[in-house]
PDB file of C-alpha atoms in Angstrom:
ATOM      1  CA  UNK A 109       0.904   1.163  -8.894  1.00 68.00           C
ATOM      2  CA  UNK A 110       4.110  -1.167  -9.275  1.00 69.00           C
ATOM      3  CA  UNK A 111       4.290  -4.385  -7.111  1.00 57.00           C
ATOM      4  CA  UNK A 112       6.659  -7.312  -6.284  1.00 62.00           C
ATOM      5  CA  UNK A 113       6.222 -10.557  -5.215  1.00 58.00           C
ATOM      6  CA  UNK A 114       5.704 -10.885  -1.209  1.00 57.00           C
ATOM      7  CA  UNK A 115       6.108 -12.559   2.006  1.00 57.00           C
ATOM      8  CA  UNK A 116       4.384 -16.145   0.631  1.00 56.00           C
ATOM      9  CA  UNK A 117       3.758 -14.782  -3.014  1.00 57.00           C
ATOM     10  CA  UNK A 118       1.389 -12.297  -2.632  1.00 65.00           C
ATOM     11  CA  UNK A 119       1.702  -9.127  -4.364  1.00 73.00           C
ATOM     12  CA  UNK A 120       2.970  -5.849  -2.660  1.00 82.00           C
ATOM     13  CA  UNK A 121       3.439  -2.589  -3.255  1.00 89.00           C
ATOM     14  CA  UNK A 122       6.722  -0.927  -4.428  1.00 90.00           C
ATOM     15  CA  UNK A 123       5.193   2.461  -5.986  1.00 93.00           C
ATOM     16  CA  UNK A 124       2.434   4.575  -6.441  1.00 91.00           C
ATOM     17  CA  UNK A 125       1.158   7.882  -7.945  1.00 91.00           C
ATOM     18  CA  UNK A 126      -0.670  10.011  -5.346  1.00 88.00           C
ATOM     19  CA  UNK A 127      -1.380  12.876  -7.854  1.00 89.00           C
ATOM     20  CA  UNK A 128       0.998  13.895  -9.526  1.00 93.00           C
ATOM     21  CA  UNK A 129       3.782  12.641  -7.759  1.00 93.00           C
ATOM     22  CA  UNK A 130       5.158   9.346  -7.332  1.00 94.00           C
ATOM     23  CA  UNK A 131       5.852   7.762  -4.247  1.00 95.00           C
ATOM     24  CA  UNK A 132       8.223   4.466  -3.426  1.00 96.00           C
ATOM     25  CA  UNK A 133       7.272   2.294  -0.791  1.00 96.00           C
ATOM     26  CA  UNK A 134      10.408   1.896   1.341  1.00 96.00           C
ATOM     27  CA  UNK A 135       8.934  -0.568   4.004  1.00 95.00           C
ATOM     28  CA  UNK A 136       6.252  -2.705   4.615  1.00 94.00           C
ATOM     29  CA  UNK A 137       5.314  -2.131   8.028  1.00 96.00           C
ATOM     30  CA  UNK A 138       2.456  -4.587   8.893  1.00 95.00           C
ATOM     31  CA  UNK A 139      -0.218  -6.202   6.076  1.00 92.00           C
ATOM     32  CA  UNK A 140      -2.918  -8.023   7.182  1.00 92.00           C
ATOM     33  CA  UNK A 141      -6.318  -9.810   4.767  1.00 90.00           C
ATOM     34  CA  UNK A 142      -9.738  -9.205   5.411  1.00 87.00           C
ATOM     35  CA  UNK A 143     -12.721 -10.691   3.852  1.00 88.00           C
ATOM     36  CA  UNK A 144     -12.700  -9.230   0.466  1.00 88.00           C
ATOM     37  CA  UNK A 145      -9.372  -6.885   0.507  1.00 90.00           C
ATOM     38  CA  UNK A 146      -5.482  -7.583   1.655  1.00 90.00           C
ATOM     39  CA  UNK A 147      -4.482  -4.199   3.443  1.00 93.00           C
ATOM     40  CA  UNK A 148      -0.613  -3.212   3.204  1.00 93.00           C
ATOM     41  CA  UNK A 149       0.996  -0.678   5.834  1.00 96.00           C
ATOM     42  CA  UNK A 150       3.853   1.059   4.226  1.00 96.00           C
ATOM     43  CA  UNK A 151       6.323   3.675   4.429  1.00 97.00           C
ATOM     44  CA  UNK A 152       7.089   6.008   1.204  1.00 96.00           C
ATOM     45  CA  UNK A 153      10.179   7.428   0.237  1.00 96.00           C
ATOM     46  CA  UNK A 154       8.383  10.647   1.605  1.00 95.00           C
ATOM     47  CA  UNK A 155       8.837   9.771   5.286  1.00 95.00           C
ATOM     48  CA  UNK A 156       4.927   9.677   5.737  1.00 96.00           C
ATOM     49  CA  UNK A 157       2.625   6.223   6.401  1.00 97.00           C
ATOM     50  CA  UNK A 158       0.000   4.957   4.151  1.00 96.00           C
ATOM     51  CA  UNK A 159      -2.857   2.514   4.086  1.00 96.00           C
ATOM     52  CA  UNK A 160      -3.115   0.651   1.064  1.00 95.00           C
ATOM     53  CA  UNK A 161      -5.834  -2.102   0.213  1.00 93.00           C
ATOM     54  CA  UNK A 162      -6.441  -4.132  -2.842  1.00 90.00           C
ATOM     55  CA  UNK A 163      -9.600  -5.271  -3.870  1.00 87.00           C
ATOM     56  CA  UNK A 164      -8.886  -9.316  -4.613  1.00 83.00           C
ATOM     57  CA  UNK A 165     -12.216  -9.277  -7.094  1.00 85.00           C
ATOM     58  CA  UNK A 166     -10.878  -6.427  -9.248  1.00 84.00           C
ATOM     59  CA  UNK A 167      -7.408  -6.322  -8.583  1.00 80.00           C
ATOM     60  CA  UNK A 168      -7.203  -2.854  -7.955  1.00 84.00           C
ATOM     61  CA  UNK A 169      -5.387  -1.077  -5.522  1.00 89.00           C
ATOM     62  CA  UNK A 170      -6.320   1.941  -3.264  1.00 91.00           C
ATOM     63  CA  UNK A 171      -5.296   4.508  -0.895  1.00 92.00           C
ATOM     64  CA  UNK A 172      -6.925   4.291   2.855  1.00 91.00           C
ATOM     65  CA  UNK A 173      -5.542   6.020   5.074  1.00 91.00           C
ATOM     66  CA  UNK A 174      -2.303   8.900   4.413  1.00 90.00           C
ATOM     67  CA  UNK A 175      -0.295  10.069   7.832  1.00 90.00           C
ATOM     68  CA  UNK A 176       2.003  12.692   6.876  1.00 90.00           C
ATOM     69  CA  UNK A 177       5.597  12.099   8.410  1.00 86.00           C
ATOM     70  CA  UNK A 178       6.704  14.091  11.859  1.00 78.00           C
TER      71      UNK A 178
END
């Protein structure tokens, strides 16, 4: 997982590896906190929408939810 600086600092994703192919997040499209985990709605350069959520005690990210584009 790469990430950039976000909207008010946080960190956000720019790339991941989802096997053994590597995917760029092209847009945000909504991110929203909850108690323990921020949670990042993106677009990859593969048309389809992920889910992504990091874990703010171990800093690690993870894939949620894949929807595979139309």
């Amino acid at each position: 997982m790469t990430c950039r600086a976000g909207h008010g600092g946080s960190e956000e994703p720019e790339a991941f590896t989802l096997g053994e192919r590597r995917v760029r997040v092209t847009e945000i499209l909504d991110r929203w906190p909850g108690v323990d985990h921020l949670y990042c709605k993106v677009r990859g350069d593969d048309g389809a929408r992920y889910i992504l959520r990091r874990d703010f005690e171990i800093l690690v990210w993870e894939l949620e939810v894949y929807e595979a584009a139309e």
